[in-house]
Coordinates of C-alpha atoms in Angstrom, one line a residue:
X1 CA 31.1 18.3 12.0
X2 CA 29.4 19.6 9.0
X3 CA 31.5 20.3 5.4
X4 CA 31.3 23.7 4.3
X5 CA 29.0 24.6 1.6
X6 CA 31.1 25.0 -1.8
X7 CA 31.2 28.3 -3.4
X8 CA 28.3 29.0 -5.7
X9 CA 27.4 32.1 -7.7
X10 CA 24.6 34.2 -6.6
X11 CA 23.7 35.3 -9.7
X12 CA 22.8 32.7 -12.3
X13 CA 21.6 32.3 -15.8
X14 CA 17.9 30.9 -16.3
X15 CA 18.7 28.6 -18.5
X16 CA 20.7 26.8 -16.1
X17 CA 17.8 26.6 -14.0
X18 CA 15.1 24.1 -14.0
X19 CA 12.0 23.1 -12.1
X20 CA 12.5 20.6 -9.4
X21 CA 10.1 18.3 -7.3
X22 CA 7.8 20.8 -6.2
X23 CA 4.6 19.7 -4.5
X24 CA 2.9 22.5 -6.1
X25 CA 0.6 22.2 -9.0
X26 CA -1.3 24.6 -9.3
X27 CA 0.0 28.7 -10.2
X28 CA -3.0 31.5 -10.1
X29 CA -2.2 33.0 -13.2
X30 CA -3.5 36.5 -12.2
X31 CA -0.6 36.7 -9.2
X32 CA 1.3 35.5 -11.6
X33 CA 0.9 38.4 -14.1
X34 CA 1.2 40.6 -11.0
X35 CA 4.7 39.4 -10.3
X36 CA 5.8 39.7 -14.4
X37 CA 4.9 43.5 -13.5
X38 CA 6.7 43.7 -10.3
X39 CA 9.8 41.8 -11.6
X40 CA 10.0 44.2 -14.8
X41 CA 9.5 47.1 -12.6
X42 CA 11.6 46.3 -9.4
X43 CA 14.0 43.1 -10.5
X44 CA 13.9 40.0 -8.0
X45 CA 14.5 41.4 -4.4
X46 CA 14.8 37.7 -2.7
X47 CA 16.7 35.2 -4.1
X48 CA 15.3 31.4 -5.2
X49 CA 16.7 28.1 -3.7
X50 CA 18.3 25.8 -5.7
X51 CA 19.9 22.5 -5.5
X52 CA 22.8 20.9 -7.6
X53 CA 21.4 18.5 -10.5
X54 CA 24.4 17.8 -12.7
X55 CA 25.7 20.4 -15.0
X56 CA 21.8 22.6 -13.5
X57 CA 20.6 23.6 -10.6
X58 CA 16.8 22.5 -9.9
X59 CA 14.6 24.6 -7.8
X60 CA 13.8 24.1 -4.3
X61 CA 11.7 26.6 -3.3
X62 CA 10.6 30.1 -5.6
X63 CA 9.3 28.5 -8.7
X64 CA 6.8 31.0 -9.0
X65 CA 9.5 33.8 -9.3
X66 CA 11.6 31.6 -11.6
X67 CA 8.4 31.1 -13.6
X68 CA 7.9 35.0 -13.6
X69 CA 10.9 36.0 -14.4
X70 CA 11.3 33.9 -17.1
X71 CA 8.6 35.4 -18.5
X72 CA 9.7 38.5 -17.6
X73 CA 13.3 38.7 -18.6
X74 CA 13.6 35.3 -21.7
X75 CA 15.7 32.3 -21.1
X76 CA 18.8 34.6 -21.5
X77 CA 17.8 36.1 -18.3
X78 CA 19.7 36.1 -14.8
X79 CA 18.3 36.1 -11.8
X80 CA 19.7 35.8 -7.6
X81 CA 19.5 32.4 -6.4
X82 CA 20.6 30.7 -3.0
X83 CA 22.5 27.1 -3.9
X84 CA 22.7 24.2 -0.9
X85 CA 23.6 20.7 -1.1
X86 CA 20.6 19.0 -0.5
X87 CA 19.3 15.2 -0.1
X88 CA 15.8 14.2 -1.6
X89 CA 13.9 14.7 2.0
X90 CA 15.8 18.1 2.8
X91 CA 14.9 19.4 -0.3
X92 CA 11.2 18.3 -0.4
X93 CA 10.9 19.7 3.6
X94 CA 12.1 23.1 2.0
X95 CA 9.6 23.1 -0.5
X96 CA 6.4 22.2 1.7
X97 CA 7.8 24.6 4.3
X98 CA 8.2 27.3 1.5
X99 CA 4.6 27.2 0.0
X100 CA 3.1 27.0 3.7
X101 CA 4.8 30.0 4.5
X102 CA 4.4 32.1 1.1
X103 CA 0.7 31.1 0.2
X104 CA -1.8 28.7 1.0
X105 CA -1.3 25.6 -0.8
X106 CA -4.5 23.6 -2.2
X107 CA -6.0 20.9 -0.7
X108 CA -4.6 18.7 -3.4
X109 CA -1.4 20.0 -3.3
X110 CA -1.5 18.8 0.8
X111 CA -2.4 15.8 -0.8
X112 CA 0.4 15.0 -2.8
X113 CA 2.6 16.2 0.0
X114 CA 1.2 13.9 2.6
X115 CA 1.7 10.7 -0.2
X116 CA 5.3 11.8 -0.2
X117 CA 5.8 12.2 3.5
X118 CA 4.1 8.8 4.0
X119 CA 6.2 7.1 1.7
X120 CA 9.4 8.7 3.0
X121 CA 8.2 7.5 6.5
X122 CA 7.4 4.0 5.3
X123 CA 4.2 4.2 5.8
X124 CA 4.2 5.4 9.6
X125 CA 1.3 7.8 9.5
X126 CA 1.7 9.3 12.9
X127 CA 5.2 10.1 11.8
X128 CA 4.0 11.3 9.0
X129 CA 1.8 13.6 10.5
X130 CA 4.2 14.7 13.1
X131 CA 6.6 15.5 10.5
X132 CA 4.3 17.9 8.5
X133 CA 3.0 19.8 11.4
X134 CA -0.9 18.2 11.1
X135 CA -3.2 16.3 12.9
X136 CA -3.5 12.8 12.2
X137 CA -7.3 13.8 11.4
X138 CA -5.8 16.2 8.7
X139 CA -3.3 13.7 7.4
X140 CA -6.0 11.2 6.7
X141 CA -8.0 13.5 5.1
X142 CA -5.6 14.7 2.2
X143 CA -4.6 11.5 2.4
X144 CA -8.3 10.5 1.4
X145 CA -8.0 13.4 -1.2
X146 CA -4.7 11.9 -3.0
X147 CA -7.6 9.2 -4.4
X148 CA -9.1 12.0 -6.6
X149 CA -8.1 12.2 -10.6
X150 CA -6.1 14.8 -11.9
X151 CA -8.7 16.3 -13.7
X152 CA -10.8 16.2 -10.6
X153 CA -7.5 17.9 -8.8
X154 CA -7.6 20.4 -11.7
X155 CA -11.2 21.4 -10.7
X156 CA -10.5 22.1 -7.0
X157 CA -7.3 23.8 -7.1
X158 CA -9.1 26.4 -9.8
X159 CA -11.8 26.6 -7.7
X160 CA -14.2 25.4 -10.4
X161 CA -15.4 22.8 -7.9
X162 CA -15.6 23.3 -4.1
X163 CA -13.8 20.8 -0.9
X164 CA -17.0 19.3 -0.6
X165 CA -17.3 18.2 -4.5
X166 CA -14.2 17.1 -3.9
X167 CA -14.9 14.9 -1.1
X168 CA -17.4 13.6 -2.8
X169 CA -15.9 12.6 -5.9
X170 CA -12.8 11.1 -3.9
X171 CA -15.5 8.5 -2.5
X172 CA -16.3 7.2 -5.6
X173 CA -13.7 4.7 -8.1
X174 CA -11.2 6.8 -10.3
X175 CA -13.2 5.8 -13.4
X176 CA -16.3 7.1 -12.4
X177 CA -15.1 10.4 -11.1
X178 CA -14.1 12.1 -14.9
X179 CA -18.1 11.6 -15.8
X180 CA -19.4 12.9 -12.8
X181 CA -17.3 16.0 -12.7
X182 CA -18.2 16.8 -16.5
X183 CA -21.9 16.4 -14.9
X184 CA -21.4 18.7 -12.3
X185 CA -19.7 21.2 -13.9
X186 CA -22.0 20.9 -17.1
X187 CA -25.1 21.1 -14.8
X188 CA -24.1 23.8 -12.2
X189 CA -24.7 21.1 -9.5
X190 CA -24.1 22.0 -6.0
X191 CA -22.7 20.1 -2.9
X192 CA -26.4 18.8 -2.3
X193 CA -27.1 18.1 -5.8
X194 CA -24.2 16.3 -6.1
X195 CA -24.4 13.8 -2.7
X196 CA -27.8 13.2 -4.6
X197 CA -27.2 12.2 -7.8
X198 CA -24.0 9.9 -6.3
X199 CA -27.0 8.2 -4.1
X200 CA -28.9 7.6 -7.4
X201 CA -25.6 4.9 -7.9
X202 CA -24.8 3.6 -4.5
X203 CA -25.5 0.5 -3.0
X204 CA -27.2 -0.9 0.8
X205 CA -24.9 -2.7 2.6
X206 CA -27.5 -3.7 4.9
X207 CA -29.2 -5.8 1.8
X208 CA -25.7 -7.4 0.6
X209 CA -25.9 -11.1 0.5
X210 CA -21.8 -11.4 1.0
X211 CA -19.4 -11.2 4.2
X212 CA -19.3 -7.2 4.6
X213 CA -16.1 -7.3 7.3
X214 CA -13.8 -6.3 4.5
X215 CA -16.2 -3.3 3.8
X216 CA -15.8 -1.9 7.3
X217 CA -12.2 0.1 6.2
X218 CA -12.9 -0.1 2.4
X219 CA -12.5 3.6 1.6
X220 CA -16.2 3.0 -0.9
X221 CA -17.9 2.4 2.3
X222 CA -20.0 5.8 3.7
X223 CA -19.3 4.7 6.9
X224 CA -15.4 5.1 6.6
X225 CA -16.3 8.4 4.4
X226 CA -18.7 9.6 6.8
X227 CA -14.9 9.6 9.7
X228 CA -12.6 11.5 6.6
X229 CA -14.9 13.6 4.9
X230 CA -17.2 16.8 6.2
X231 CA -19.0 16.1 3.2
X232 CA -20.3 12.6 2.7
X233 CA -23.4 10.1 1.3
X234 CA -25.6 8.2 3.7
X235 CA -24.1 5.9 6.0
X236 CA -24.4 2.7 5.3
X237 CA -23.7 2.7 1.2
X238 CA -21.1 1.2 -1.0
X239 CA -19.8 3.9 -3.5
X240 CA -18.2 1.2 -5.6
X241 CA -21.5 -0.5 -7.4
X242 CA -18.5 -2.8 -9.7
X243 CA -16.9 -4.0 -6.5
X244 CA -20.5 -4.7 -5.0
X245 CA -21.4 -6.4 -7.9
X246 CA -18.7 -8.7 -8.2
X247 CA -18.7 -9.6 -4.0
X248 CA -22.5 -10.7 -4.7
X249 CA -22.3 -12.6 -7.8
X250 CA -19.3 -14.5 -5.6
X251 CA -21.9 -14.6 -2.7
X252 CA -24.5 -16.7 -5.3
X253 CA -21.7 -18.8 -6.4
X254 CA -21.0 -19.9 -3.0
X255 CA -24.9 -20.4 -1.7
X256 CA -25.2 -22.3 -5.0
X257 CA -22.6 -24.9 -3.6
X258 CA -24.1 -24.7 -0.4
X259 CA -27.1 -25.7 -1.8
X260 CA -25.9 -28.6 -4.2
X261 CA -24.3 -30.2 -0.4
X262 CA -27.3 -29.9 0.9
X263 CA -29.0 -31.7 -1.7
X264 CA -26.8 -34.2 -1.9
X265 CA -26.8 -35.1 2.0
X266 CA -30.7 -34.9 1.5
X267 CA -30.4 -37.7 -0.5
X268 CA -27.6 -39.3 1.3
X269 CA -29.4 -39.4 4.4
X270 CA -32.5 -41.4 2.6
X271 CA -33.5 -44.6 3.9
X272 CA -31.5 -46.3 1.0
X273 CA -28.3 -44.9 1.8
X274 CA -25.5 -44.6 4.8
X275 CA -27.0 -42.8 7.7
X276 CA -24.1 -41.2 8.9
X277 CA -20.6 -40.7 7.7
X278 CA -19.2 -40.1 11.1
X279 CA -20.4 -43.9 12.0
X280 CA -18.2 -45.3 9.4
X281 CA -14.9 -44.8 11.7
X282 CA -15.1 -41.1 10.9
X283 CA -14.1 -41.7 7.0
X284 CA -15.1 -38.5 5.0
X285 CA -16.6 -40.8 2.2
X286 CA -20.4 -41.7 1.5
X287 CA -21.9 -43.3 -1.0
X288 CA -22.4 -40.9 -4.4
X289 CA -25.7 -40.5 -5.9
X290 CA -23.8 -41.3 -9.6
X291 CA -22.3 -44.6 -7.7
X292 CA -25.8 -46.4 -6.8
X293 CA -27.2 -49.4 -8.7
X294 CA -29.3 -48.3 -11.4
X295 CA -32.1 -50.7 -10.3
X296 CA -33.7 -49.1 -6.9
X297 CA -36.3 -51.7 -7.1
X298 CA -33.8 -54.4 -5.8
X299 CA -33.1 -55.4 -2.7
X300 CA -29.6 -54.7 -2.3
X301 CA -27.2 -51.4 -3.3
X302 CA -24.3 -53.0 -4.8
X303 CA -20.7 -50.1 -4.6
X304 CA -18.8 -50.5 -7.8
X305 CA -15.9 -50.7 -5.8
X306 CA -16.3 -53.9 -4.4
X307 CA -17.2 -56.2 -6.8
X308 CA -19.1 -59.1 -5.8
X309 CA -20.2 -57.8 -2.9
X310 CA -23.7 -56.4 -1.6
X311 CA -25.6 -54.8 1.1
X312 CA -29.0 -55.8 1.5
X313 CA -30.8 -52.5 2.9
X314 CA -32.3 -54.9 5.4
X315 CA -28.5 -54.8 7.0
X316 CA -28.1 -53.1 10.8
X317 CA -25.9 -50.3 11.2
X318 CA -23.1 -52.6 12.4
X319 CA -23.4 -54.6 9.5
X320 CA -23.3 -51.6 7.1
X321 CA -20.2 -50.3 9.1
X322 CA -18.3 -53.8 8.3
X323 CA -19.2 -54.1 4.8
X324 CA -18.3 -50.8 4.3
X325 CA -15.0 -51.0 6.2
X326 CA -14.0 -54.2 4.4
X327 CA -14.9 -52.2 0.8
X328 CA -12.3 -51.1 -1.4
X329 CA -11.9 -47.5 -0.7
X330 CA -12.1 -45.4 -4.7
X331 CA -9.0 -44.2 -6.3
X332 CA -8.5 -40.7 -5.4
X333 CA -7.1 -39.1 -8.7
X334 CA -7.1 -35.8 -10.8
X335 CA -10.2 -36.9 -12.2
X336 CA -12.4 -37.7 -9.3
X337 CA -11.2 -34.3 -7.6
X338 CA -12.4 -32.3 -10.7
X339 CA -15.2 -34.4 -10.6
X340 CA -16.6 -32.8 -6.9
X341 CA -15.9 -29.3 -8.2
X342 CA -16.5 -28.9 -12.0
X343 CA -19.4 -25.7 -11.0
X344 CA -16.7 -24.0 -9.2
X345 CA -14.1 -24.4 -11.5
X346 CA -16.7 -23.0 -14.6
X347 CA -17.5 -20.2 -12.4
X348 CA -13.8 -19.2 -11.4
X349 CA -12.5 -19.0 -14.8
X350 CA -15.6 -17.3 -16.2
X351 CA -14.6 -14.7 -13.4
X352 CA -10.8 -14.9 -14.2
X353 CA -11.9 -14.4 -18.5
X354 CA -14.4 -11.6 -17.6
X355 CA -11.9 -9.9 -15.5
X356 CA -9.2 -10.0 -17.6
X357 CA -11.6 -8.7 -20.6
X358 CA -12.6 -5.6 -18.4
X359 CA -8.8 -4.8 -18.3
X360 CA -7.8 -5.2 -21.9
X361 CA -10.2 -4.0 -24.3
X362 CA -8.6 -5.3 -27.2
X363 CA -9.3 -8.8 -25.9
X364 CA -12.6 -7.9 -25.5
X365 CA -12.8 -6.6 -29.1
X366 CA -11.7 -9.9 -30.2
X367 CA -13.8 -12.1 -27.8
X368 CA -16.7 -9.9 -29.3
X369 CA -16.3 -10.7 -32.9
X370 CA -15.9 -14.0 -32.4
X371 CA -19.0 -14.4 -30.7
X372 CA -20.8 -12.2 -33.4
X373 CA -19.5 -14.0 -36.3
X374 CA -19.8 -17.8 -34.1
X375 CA -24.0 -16.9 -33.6
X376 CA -23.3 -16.3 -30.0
X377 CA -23.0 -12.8 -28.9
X378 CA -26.8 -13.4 -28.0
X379 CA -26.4 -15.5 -24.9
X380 CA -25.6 -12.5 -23.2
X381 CA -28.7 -11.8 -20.8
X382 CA -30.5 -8.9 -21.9
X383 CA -30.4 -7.0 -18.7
X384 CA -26.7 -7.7 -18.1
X385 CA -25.8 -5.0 -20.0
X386 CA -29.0 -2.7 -19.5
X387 CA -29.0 -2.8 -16.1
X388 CA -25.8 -1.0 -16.1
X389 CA -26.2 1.4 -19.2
X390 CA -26.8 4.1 -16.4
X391 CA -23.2 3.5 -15.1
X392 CA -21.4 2.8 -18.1
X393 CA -22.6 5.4 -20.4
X394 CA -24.9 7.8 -18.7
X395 CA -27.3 8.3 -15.7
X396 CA -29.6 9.5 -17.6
X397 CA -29.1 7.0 -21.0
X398 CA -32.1 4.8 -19.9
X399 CA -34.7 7.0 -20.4
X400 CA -33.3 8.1 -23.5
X401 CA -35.3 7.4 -26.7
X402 CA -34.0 5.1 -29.7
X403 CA -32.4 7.9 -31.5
X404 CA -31.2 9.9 -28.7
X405 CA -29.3 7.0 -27.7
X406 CA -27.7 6.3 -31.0
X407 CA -26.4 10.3 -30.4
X408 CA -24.8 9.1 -26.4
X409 CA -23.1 6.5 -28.2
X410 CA -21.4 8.5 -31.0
X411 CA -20.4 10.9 -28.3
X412 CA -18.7 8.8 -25.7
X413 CA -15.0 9.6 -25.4
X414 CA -12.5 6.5 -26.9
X415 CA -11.6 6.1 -23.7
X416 CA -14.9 5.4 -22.2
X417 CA -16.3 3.7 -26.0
X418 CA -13.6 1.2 -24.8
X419 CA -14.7 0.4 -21.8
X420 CA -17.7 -0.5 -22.7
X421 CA -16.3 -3.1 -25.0
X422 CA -14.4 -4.4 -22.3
X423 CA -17.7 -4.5 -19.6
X424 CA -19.6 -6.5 -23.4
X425 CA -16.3 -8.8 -23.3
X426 CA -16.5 -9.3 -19.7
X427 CA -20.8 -10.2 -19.9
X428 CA -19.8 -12.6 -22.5
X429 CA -17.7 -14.3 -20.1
X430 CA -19.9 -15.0 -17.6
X431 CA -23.0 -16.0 -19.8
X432 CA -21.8 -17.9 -22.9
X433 CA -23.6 -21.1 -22.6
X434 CA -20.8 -23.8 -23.6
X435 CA -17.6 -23.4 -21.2
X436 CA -15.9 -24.5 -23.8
X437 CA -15.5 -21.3 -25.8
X438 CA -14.8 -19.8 -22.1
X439 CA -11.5 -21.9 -22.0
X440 CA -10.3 -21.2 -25.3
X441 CA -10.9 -17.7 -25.0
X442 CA -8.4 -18.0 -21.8
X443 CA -6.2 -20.0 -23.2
X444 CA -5.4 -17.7 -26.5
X445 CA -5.1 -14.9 -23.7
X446 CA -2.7 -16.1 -22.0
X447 CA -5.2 -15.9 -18.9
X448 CA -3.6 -17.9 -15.6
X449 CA -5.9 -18.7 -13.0
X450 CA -3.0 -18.4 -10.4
X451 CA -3.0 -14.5 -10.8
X452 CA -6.5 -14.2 -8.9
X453 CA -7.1 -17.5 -7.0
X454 CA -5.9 -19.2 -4.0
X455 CA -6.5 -22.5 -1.9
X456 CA -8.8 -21.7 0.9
X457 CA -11.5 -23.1 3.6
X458 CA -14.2 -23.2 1.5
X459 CA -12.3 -25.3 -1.4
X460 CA -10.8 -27.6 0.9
X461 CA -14.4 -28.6 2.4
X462 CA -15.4 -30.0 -0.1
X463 CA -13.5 -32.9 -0.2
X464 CA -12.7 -36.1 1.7
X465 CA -9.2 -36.7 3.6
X466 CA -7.8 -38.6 1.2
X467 CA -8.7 -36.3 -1.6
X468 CA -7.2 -33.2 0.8
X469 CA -4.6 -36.0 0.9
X470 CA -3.8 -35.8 -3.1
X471 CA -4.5 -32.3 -2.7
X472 CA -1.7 -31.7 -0.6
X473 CA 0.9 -34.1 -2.1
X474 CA 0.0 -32.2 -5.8
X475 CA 0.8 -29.0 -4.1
X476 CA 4.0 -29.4 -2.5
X477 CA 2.9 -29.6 1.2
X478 CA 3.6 -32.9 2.1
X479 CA 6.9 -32.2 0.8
X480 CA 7.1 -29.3 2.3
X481 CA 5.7 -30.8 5.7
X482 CA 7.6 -34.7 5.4
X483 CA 5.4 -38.0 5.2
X484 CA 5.5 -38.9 8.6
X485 CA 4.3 -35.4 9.8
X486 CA 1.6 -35.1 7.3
X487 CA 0.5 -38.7 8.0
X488 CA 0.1 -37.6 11.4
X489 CA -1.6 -34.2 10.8
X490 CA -3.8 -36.7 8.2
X491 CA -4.7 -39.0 11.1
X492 CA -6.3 -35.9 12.9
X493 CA -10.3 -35.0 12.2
X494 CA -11.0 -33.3 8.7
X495 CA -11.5 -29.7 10.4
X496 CA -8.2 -29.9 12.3
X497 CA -7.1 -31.3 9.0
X498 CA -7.9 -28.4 7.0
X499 CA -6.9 -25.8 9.7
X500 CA -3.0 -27.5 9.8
X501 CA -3.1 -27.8 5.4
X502 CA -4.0 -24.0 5.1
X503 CA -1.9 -22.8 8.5
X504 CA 1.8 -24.5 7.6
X505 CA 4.8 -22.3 8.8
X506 CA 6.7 -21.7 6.0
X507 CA 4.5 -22.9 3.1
X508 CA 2.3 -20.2 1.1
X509 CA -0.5 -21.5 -0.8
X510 CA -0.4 -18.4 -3.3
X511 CA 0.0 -19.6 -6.9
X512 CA -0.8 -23.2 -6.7
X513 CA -3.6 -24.5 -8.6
X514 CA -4.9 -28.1 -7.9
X515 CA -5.3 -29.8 -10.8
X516 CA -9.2 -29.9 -9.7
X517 CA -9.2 -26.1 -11.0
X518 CA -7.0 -26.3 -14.0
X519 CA -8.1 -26.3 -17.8
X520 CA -6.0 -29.4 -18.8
X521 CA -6.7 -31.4 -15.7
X522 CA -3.1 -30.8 -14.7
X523 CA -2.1 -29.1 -11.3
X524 CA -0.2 -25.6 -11.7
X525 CA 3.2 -25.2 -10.2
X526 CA 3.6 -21.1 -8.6
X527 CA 4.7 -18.9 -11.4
X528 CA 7.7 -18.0 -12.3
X529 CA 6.6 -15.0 -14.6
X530 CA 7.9 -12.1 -12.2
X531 CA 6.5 -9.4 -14.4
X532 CA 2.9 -10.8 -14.5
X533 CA 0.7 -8.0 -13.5
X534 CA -2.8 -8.6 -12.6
X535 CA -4.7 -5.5 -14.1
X536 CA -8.0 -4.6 -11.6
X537 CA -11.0 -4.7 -14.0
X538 CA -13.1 -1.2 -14.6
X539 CA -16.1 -1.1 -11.7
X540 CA -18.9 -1.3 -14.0
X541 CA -18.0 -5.3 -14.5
X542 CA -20.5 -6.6 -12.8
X543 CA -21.6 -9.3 -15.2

């Protein structure tokens, strides 16, 4: 059985009322003037609902004739109200119900309402749905909608811009969305216009060199537009030209190393060296390029690991299989890990700097100085930068002469001046000849590699078993796992190997770094800074 309602007045002061958690944000201000006159003429005929909030009572539903009549009557004012006991959900139910009923709420205002009924059904979206009275088509689509930025929200609900502008610009990253509204409200554009002049900075999909399955639900990708929106680019694009950017320069770094394997088992499988690695009792080591006698004229290749002994080339197989066998096998160590992936390790922390750069712009103000005043700001690549000056500053900047330029420049925003800085910081990062001033640049930063990288396939492939061996022992998974379960998962072949390391019940790679990957040679425990954040770099950073 339900407790009665306490007794409230039904008349109450406005300055014991204030504005609750409306999901309205926008008021037309010429109904509003209408209703001033009406309430000055008439009074208020229906009364507003209001919830308990302390010593006041915050509106539920009627802010429009609280806003009115406070304008109408000053804060001294009284005015009928209706007061319930409310929980969060009750209230916010009112309020949507309220505005449906009374008039048409904007698209963004659907937006924000579908958010909050999402969250409140914990992410259930047919719930969701079901609960605001929509289609699940509609729900997705203000859902899409919620990704627009306020001033972009401004636009629509003052019909400066249309639905279709709007679906447009809420295809596009958050960043990119303030410039392109000024452009279409500047220029007059149309719908059209618009889809064309967001073309001019999409990119194929069908010419990316990287894995595209994440792409199929990325909300960037036209295809996924083409489902929410009525309104939409060319199939087939990526909106996001930052995001597209950094997926390929990944996608070089990775058919690089492909490359540098290849090259090595070229030479590997050269009539001086072990045929096949699988022949030697399925041991993941051959015989390194680096570790070959200096003298190929002679008749023997002599492994500095066993000293004093030789293998003519003359040998058989067999023989090559039991000289091998009876060899020494190396010490694995920190060392000869970091050893088999020093490219990789350059590459991820010129990523890991230039990221971090693109989200702190005083860092990149620093790291630019620096490099002006150390004589090497220049090894940025010239069209790094240039390339991009279309995105960064405007579409239109290239074509720009010398002194026009200077005037786009002086004009940018701080906001957007800084962002810049940050994409200079971040190019620095990833061209700066000497790794050296990369590390110490990540070091004074504070920048932790653990943030943004993680133990996968691809790292682990690289080495032999008893490297994957230290690997796992540095990390905590033979711990984790026991010696004699390890030792028999290590017995296994390398792929099932691999497959057991990265698939362990219970044990999350996340946050260890090998020593292999380390600036200091020395493997990284998981952090225990609970408030690190990891700050997504701007979409221009492409560098």
């Amino acid at each position: 059985m339900t407790s009665p309602q306490p007794n409230y007045p039904a008349m109450l002061p406005l300055s014991k009322i204030v504005q609750g958690d409306n999901p309205r944000r926008y008021f037309d201000q010429k109904k509003h003037d209408e209703m001033v006159v009406s309430i000055r003429l008439r009074g208020i005929l229906q009364p507003i609902l209001l919830r308990p909030k302390g010593d006041v009572y915050a509106i539920v539903a009627g802010e429009r004739r609280y806003r009115a009549a406070l304008e109408a009557y000053g804060p001294d004012g009284a005015m009928p109200v209706l007061i319930r006991e409310m929980t969060d959900q009750e209230a916010l139910d009112a309020a949507i119900a309220e505005n449906d009923d009374r008039d048409n709420p904007s698209e963004t205002e659907q937006a924000d309402a579908a958010v909050r009924y999402l969250a409140a059904c914990q992410g259930d979206r047919a719930e969701a749905a079901r609960r605001l009275g929509w289609s699940r088509a509609k729900l997705d689509r203000r859902l899409a909608l919620a990704d627009l930025s306020d001033a972009a929200k401004t636009a629509l609900d003052e019909r400066r811009i249309k639905v279709g502008h709007a679906e447009l610009l809420a295809a596009v990253p958050l960043d990119k969305q303030e410039k392109a509204l000024e452009t279409i409200l500047n220029a007059g554009l149309d719908v059209n216009k618009t889809r064309d002049l967001l073309m001019r900075v999409t990119q194929s999909l069908a010419n990316a060199c990287f894995d595209k399955t994440e792409c199929r639900a990325c909300p960037f990708n036209s295809g996924t537009q083409r489902v929410l929106f009525e309104t939409h680019i060319d199939e087939g694009h990526c909106t996001n030209p930052g995001c597209f950017q950094l997926k390929t320069d990944a996608a070089d770094v990775i058919r690089f190393e492909m490359e540098e394997c290849a090259a090595k088992a070229a030479r590997a499988a050269s009539p001086h060296t072990v045929d096949d690695a699988d022949h030697l009792g399925e041991q993941d080591e051959v015989i390194d390029e680096s570790t070959r006698s200096s003298d190929r004229g002679h008749d023997s290749i002599t492994s500095p690991d066993t000293i004093g002994t030789s293998t003519p080339i003359s040998a058989t197989p067999a023989d090559i299989v039991r000289s091998t066998s009876m060899a020494r096998k190396p010490t694995v160590t920190a060392t000869s890990i970091a050893s088999r992936t020093a490219e990789l390790r350059e590459s991820a922390w010129r990523t890991a700097l230039a990221r971090a750069l693109a989200g702190n712009a005083a860092h990149a103000q620093t790291t630019i100085l620096v490099a002006a005043m150390s004589g090497t700001l220049s090894q940025i690549k010239a069209d790094t930068l240039t390339s991009r000056a279309g995105l960064l500053v405007d579409i239109s900047f290239p074509d720009l002469d010398y002194s026009a330029k200077i005037a786009a420049i002086r004009a940018l925003p701080d906001a957007r001046a800084a962002t810049i800085l940050s994409v200079i910081g971040g190019a620095y990062a990833k061209d700066v000849l000497s790794f050296g001033h990369v590390a110490d640049l990540a070091r004074s930063f504070d920048i932790d590699l653990r943030d943004t990288w993680k133990v996968d396939q691809a790292f682990l492939e690289r080495y032999t078993k008893d490297e994957l061996k230290f690997i796992a022992q540095e990390c905590g998974l033979v711990a984790h796992v026991g010696e004699r379960r390890f030792a028999k998962l290590h017995a296994s072949k390398k792929p099932e190997l691999i497959t057991g390391m990265l698939n362990r019940i219970g044990f999350d790679w996340a946050g260890r770094l090998p020593s292999a990957m380390t600036l200091d040679g020395k493997y990284g425990p998981p952090s225990d800074r609970a408030d690190r954040q990891v700050e997504a770099p701007p979409p221009e950073l492409a560098a």
